[in-house]
XYZ file of C-alpha atoms in Angstrom:
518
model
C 5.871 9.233 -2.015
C 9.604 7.498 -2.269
C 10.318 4.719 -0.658
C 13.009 1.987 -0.971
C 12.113 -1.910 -0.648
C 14.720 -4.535 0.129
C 14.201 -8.277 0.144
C 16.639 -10.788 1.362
C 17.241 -13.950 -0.389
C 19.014 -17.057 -0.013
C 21.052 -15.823 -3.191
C 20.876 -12.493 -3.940
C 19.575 -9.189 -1.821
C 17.706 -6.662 -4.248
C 16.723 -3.382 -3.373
C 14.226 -0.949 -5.211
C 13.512 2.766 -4.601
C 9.402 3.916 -6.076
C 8.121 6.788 -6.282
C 4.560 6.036 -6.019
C 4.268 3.256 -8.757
C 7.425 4.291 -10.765
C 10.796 2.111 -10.237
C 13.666 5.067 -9.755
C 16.229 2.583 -9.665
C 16.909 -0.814 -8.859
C 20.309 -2.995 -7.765
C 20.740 -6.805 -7.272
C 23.602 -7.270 -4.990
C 24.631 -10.890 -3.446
C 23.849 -11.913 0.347
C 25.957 -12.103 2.693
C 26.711 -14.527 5.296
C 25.810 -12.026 8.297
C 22.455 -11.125 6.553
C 22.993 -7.332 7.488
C 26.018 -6.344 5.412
C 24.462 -7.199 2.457
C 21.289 -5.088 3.497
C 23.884 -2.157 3.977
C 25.757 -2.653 0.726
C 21.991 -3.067 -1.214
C 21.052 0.476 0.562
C 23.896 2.262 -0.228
C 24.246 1.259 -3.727
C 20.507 2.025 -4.783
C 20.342 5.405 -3.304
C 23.556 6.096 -4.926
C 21.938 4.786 -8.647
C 19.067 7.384 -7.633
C 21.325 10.300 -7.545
C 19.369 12.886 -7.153
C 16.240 11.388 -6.887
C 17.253 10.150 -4.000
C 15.508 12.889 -1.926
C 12.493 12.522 0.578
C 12.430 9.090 0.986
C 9.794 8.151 3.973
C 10.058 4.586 4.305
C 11.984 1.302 3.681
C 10.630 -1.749 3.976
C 12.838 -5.356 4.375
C 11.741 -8.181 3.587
C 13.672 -11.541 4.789
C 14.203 -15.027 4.474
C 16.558 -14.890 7.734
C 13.862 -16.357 10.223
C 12.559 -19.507 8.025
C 16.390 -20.405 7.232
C 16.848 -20.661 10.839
C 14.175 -23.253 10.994
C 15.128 -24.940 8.400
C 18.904 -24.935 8.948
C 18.475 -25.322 12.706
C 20.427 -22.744 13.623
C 20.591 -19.431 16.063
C 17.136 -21.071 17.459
C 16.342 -20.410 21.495
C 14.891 -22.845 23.693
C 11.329 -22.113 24.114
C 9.014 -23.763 27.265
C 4.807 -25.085 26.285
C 2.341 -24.467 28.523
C -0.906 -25.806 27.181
C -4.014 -25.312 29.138
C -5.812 -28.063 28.184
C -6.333 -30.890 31.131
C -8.156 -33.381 31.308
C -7.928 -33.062 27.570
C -5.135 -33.835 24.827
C -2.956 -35.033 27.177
C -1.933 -38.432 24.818
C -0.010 -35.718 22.146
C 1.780 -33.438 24.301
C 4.135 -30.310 22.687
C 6.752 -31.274 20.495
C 5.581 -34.743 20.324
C 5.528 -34.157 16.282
C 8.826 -31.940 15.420
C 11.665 -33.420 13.934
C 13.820 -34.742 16.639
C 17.123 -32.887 15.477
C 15.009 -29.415 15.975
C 12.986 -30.980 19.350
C 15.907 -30.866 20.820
C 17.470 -27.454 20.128
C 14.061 -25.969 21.370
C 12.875 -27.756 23.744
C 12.898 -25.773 26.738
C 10.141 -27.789 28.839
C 6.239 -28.825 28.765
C 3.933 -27.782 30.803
C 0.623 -29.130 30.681
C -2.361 -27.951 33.253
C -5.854 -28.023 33.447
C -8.333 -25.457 31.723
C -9.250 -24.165 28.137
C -12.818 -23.998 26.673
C -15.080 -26.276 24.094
C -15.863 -25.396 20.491
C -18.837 -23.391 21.737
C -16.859 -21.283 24.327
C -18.075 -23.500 27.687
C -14.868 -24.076 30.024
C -13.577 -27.381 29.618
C -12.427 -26.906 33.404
C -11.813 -24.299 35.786
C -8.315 -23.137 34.918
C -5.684 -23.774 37.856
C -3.710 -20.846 38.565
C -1.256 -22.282 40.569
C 0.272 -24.286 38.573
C 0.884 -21.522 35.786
C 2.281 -20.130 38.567
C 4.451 -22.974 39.204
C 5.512 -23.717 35.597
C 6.659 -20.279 35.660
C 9.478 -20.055 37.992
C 10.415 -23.299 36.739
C 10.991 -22.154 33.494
C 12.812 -18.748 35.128
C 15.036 -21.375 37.025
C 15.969 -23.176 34.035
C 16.954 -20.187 32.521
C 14.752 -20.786 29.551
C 13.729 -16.975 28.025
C 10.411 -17.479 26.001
C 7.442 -19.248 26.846
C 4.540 -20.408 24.353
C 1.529 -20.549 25.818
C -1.542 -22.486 23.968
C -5.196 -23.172 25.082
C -8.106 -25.471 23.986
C -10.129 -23.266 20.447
C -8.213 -19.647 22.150
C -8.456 -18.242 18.693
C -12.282 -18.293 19.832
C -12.165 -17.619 23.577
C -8.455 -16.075 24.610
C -9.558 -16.011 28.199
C -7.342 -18.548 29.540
C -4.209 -17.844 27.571
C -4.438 -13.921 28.827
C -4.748 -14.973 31.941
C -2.514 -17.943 32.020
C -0.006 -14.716 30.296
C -0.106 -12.146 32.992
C 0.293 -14.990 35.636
C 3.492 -16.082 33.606
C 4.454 -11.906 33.173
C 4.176 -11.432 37.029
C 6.230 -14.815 38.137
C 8.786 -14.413 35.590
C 9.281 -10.734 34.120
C 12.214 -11.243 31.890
C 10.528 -14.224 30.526
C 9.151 -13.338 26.815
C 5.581 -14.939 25.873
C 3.849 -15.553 22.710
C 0.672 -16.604 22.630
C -0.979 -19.253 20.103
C -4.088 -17.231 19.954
C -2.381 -14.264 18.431
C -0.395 -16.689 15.337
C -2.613 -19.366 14.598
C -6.086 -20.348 13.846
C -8.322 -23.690 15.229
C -5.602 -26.522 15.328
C -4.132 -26.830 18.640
C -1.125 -28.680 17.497
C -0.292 -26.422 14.518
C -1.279 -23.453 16.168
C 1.005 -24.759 18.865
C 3.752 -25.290 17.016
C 3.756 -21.587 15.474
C 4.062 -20.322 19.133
C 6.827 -22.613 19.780
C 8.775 -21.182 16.818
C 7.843 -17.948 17.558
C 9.494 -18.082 20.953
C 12.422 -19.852 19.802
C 12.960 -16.837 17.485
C 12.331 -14.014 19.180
C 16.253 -13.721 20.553
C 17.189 -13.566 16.727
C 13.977 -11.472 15.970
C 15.223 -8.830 18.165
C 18.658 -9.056 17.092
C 18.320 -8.604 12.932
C 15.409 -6.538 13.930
C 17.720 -4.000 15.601
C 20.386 -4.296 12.764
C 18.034 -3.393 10.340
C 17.235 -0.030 12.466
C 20.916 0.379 12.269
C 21.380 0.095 8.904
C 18.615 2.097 8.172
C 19.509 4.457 10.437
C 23.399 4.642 9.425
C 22.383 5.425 5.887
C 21.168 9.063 6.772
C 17.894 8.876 5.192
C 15.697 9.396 8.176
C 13.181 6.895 6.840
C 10.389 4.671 8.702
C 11.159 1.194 9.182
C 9.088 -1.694 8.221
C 8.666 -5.609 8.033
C 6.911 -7.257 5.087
C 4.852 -10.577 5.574
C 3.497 -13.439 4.770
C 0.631 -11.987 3.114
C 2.376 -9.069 1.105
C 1.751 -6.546 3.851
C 4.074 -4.686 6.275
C 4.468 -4.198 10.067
C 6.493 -1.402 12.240
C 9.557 -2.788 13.338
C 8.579 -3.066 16.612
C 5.692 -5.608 15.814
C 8.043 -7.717 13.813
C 10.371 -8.110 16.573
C 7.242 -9.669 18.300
C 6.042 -11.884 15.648
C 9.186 -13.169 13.729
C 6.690 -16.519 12.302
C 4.440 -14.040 10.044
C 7.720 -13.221 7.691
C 8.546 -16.694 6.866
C 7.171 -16.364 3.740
C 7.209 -12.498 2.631
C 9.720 -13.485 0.187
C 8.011 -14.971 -2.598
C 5.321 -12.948 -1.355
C 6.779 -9.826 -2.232
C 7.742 -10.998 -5.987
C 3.922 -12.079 -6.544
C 2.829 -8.631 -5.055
C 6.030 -6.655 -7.277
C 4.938 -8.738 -10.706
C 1.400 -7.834 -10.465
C 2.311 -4.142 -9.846
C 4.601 -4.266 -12.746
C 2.751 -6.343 -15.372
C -0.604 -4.376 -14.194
C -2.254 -7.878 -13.598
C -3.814 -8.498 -10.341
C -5.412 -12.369 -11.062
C -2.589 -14.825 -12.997
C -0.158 -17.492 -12.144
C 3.248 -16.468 -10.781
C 6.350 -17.983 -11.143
C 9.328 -16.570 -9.129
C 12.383 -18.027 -10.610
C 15.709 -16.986 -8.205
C 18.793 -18.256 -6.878
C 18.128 -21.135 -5.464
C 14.553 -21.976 -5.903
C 11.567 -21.038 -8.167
C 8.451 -20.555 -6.189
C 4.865 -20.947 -8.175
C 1.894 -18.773 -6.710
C -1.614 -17.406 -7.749
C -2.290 -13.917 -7.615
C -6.167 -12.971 -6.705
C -6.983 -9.207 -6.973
C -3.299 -8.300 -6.455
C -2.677 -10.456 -3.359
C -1.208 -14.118 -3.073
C -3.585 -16.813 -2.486
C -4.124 -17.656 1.258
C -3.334 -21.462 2.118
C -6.389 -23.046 3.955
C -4.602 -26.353 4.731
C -1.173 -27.671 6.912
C 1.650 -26.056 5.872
C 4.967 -27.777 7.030
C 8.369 -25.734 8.238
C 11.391 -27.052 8.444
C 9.568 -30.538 8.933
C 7.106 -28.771 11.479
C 2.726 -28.510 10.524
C 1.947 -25.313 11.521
C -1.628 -23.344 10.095
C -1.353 -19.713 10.266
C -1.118 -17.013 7.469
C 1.011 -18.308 5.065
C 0.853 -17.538 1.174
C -0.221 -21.038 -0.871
C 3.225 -21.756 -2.761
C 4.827 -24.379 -4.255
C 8.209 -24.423 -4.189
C 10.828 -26.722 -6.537
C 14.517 -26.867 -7.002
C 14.782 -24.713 -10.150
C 17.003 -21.519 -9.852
C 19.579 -19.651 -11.027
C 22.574 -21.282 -8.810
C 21.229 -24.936 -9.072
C 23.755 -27.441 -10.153
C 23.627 -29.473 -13.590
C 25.550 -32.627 -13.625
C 26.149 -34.621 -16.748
C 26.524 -38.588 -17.868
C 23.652 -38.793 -16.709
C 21.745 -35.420 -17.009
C 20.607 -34.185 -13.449
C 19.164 -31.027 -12.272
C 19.025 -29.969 -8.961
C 18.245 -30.028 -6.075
C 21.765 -28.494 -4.871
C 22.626 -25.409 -5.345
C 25.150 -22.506 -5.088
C 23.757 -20.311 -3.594
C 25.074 -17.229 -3.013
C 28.107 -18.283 -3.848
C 26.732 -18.375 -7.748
C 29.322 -15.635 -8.658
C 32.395 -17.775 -7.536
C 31.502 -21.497 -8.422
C 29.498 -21.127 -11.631
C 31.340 -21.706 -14.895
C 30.617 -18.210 -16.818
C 32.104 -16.408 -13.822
C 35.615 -18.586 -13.463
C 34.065 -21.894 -11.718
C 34.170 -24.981 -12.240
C 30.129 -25.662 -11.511
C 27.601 -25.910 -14.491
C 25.115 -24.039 -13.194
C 21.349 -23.216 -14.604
C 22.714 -20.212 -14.997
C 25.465 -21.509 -17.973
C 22.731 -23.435 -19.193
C 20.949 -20.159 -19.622
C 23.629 -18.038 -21.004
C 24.873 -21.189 -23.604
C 21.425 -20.980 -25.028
C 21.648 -17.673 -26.010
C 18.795 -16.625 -23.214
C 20.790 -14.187 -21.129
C 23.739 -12.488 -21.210
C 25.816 -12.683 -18.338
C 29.614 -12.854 -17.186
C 31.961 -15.153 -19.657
C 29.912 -16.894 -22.171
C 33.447 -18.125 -23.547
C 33.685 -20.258 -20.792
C 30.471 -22.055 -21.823
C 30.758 -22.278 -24.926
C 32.485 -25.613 -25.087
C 29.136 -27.431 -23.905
C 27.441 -29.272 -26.264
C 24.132 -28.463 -27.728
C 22.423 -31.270 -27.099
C 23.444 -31.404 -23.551
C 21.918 -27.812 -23.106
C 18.808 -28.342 -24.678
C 18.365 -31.351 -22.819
C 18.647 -29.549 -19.827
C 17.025 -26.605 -20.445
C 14.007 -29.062 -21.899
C 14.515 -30.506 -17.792
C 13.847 -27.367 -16.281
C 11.072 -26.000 -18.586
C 9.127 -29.742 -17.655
C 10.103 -29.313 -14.115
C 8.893 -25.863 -13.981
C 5.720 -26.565 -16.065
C 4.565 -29.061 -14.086
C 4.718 -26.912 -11.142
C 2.606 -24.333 -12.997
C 0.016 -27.161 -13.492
C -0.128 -28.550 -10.029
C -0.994 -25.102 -8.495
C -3.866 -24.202 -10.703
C -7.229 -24.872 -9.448
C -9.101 -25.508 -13.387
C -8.206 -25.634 -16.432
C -9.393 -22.020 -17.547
C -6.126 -20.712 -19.249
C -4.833 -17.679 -17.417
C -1.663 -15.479 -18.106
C 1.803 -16.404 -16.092
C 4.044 -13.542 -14.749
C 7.801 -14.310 -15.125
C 10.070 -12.922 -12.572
C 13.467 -13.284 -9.960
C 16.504 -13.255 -11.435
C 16.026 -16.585 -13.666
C 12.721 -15.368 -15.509
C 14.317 -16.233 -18.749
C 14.145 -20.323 -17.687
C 10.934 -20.124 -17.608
C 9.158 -21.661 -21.055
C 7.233 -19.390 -23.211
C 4.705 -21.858 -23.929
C 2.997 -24.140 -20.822
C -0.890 -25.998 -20.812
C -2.898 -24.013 -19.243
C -1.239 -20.793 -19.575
C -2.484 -18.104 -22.167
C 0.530 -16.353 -22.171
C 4.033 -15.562 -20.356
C 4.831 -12.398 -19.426
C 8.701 -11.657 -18.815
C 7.702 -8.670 -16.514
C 9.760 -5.167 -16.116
C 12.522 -4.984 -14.022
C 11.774 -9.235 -13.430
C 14.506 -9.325 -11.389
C 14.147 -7.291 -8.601
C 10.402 -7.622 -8.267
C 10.906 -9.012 -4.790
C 11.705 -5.784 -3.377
C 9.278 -3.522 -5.748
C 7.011 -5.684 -3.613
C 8.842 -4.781 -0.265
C 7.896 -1.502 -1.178
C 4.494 -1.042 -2.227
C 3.166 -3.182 0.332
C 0.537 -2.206 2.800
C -0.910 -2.752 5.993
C -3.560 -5.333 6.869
C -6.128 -6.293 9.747
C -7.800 -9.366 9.784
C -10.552 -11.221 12.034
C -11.554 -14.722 12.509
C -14.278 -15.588 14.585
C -17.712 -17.326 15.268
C -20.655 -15.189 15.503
C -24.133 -16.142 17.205
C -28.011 -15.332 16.983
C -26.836 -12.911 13.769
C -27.913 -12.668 10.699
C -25.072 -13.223 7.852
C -24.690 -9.814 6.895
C -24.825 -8.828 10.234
C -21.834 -11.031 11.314
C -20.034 -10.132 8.421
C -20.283 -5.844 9.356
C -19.054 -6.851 12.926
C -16.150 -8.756 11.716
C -15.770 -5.805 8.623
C -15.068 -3.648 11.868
C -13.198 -6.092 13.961
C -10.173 -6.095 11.143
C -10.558 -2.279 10.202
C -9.727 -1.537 13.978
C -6.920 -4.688 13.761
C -5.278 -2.709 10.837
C -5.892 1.030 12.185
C -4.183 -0.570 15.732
C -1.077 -1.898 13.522
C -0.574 1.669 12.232
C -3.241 1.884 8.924
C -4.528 5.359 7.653
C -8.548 4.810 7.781
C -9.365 6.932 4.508
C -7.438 3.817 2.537
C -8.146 0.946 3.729
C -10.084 -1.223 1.596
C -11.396 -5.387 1.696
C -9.576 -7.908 0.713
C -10.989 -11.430 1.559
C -14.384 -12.195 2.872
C -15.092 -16.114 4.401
C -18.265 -16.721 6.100
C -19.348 -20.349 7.049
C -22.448 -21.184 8.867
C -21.730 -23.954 12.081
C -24.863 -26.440 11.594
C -23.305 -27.937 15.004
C -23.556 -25.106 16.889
C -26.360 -23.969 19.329
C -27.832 -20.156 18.599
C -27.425 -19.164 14.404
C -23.846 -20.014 14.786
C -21.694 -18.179 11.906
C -17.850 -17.832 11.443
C -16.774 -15.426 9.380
C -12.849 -14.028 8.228
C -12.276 -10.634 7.152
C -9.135 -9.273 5.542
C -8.293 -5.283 4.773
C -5.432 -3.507 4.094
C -4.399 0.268 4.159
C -1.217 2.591 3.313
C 0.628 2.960 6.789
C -0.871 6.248 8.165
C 2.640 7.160 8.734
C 3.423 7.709 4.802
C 0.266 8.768 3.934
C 0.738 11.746 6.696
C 4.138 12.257 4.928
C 2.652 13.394 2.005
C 2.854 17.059 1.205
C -0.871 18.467 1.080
């Protein structure tokens, strides 16, 4: 089964055509301002490097950083109303009340707070009131505003009051879109809030690069099925994507964890994704990125919802070197790499000079480096081996040495040698193992839910079936999906054998797996 993976990066957009586990061939092109040019040049380039082999292709699957830069950069955001069902409670910290100011105010699109939600133990708090919804509603239609994030008190236990509190919103004001907090986050109301808020404000550019991806795809006369990776190294249709723009903030790195341990064969080791502009330190755990269980800030915002547990540090390919005194980072180039470093006619020292003076890649002019001295460059190169070390370190969870994968673009900064580490594997085809992730990654389900008067086992069966019917629903074959991640925690404070328990699967999208010849 062929299919191409592309991944977008701050830098660089790669693109990768498999069959089954077997890279056809690869390309590493740079990104482009608009986002989908460079997705078109990447296609069109790879299939062309296939040749022939180029045949039968049933999927590609994109992977982007385009939604997470818009949060961070605070750009191409919509305005984006709250309605929290939640009075008499939690009315001292209202929406917003903890986003940076500079971002408030580009989203903002109104708060809303009325009375309702439940307790931890699914009582209502108090009887939700309907008419104000109602109310809020054609006040947000009036202001013009286009999405809506609706939160409740614990809805990722009882949804009640945000479905309701949704079709009341969906009948008032039709053309008004609405996430709700159930569906992104876990128990949290502020962080779970504050995902739904940055849904909302994305869904205009959601739709928008959503659509120019179908075009692209579409343009290049393959015929292939669309899809989205994620935050957790699966994939979604197109469609859901367009829906749920939060869960591929992070498919990124994700994608190079999931490519490295396809390509090294290891499926539990340290990753470290070294690219253009950052290098981004994970742990793999049977083949999939390790889940952060804590606050994870974007763009300056706590949010807690399914996001891979990275560290990120200011160690890539395009980050700038300055001498007299010796500094590294945290600018960088960017994608402009190929126009301001020094080996390809700029004036910029770049990690990537550093690189190709010490003799560890070879790439554009080294003539044009080759008047820096060696002590500077081993000093530096000594910088970003601590730097990146130290990373390594802070992400481990004991002190059992465990192999490293090496990959992105600037695998070769990484040291050879690190505490900790049993050895460092410079993987195959390193530098485009963000989209061999793209494209070998899979579809998941997941539940997360308290269970009462059951017996452990029991609770865990129930929610077993709760995410294989979550992943068949997203588009999974049955016959392949498998477990992932199984959490069960028994709730002393609740009344009744209380037990919550999370369930993760994934499965090849029925859609490839039926594309298969018999």
């Amino acid at each position: 089964m062929k299919r191409i993976g592309i991944d977008v990066g701050g830098t660089n957009t790669d693109a990768a055509l498999l069959d089954g586990d077997k890279v056809i061939a690869a390309v590493k092109t740079f990104t482009t301002s608009d986002v989908t040019s460079g997705v078109r040049t990447a296609l069109k380039e790879v299939v062309a490097k296939a040749g022939d082999a180029a045949q039968d292709i049933v999927a590609v699957m994109i992977g982007t950083t385009h939604f997470t830069n818009a949060v961070v950069q605070r750009r191409d955001l919509g305005r984006a109303a709250a309605i929290r069902v939640s009075l008499p409670a939690s009315a001292s910290l209202v929406p917003f009340c903890d986003w940076p100011k500079d971002l408030a105010s580009k989203v903002n699109g109104g708060v809303y707070l009325v009375e309702g939600g439940h307790e931890y133990d699914g009582r209502p708090l108090y009887p939700m009131d309907e008419q104000a919804i109602a109310r809020a509603a054609r006040q947000i239609a009036q202001d013009g505003v286009k999405a809506v994030a609706i939160s409740a008190t614990f809805s990722p236990l009882t949804a009640t009051c945000e479905e309701r509190a949704a079709e009341i919103v969906r009948n008032e004001a039709p053309d008004v879109h609405v996430t709700m907090s159930s569906t992104l986050g876990r128990i949290g109301l502020l962080e779970r809030e504050n995902v739904a808020l940055m849904n909302a404000s994305l869904i205009g550019l959601a739709r928008e690069t959503t659509q120019a991806f179908v075009d692209a795809v579409a343009d290049s006369g393959l015929g292939a099925q669309l899809y989205i990776t994620q935050n957790d190294g699966t994939v979604v249709r197109a469609d859901a994507a367009r829906e749920y723009p939060v869960f591929s903030f992070a498919s990124g790195p994700t994608n190079s964890m999931r490519g490295a341990a396809l390509l090294a064969g290891v499926e539990n080791a340290m990753v470290c994704d070294v690219g253009g502009t950052t290098a981004d330190i994970g742990c793999l755990i049977n083949g999939f990125p390790r889940e952060a269980n804590n606050v994870v800030e974007v763009g300056g915002v706590r949010t807690l919802f399914r996001m891979p547990d990275l560290l990120s540090i200011a160690v890539g390919g395009g980050t700038k070197i300055g001498r007299d005194p010796l500094t590294v980072g945290p600018e960088s180039v960017g994608y402009r790499l190929a126009q301001e470093a020094r080996v390809f006619g700029g004036a910029q020292i770049t990690a990537t000079d550093i690189a190709v003076a010490a003799g560890l890649i070879s790439l554009g002019d080294a003539s044009k480096v080759a008047d820096l001295p060696a002590d500077f460059v081993a000093a530096a190169l000594a910088r970003i081996h601590a730097d990146i070390a130290e990373a390594v370190d802070r992400m481990k969870t004991d002190a059992t040495e465990v192999p490293l994968l090496a990959v992105g673009g600037g695998a070769r900064l990484i040291p050879q040698e690190m505490p900790g580490i049993s050895e460092v594997i410079q993987v195959e085809h390193s530098g485009v193992a963000n989209a061999v992730g793209a494209a070998m990654a899979q579809i998941s389900g997941e539940t997360d839910r308290i269970y009462r008067d059951m017996d452990r086992d029991d609770a865990i069966a129930e929610a077993r079936s709760a995410a294989i019917a979550a992943a068949i629903a997203a588009g999974a074959d049955e016959k392949t999906i498998k477990v992932i991640d199984v959490e069960d925690l028994p709730l002393s404070y609740l009344p009744g054998r209380a037990i919550r328990a999370r369930v993760r699967v994934v499965g090849e999208a029925a859609a490839l797996t039926e594309a298969v010849p018999a």
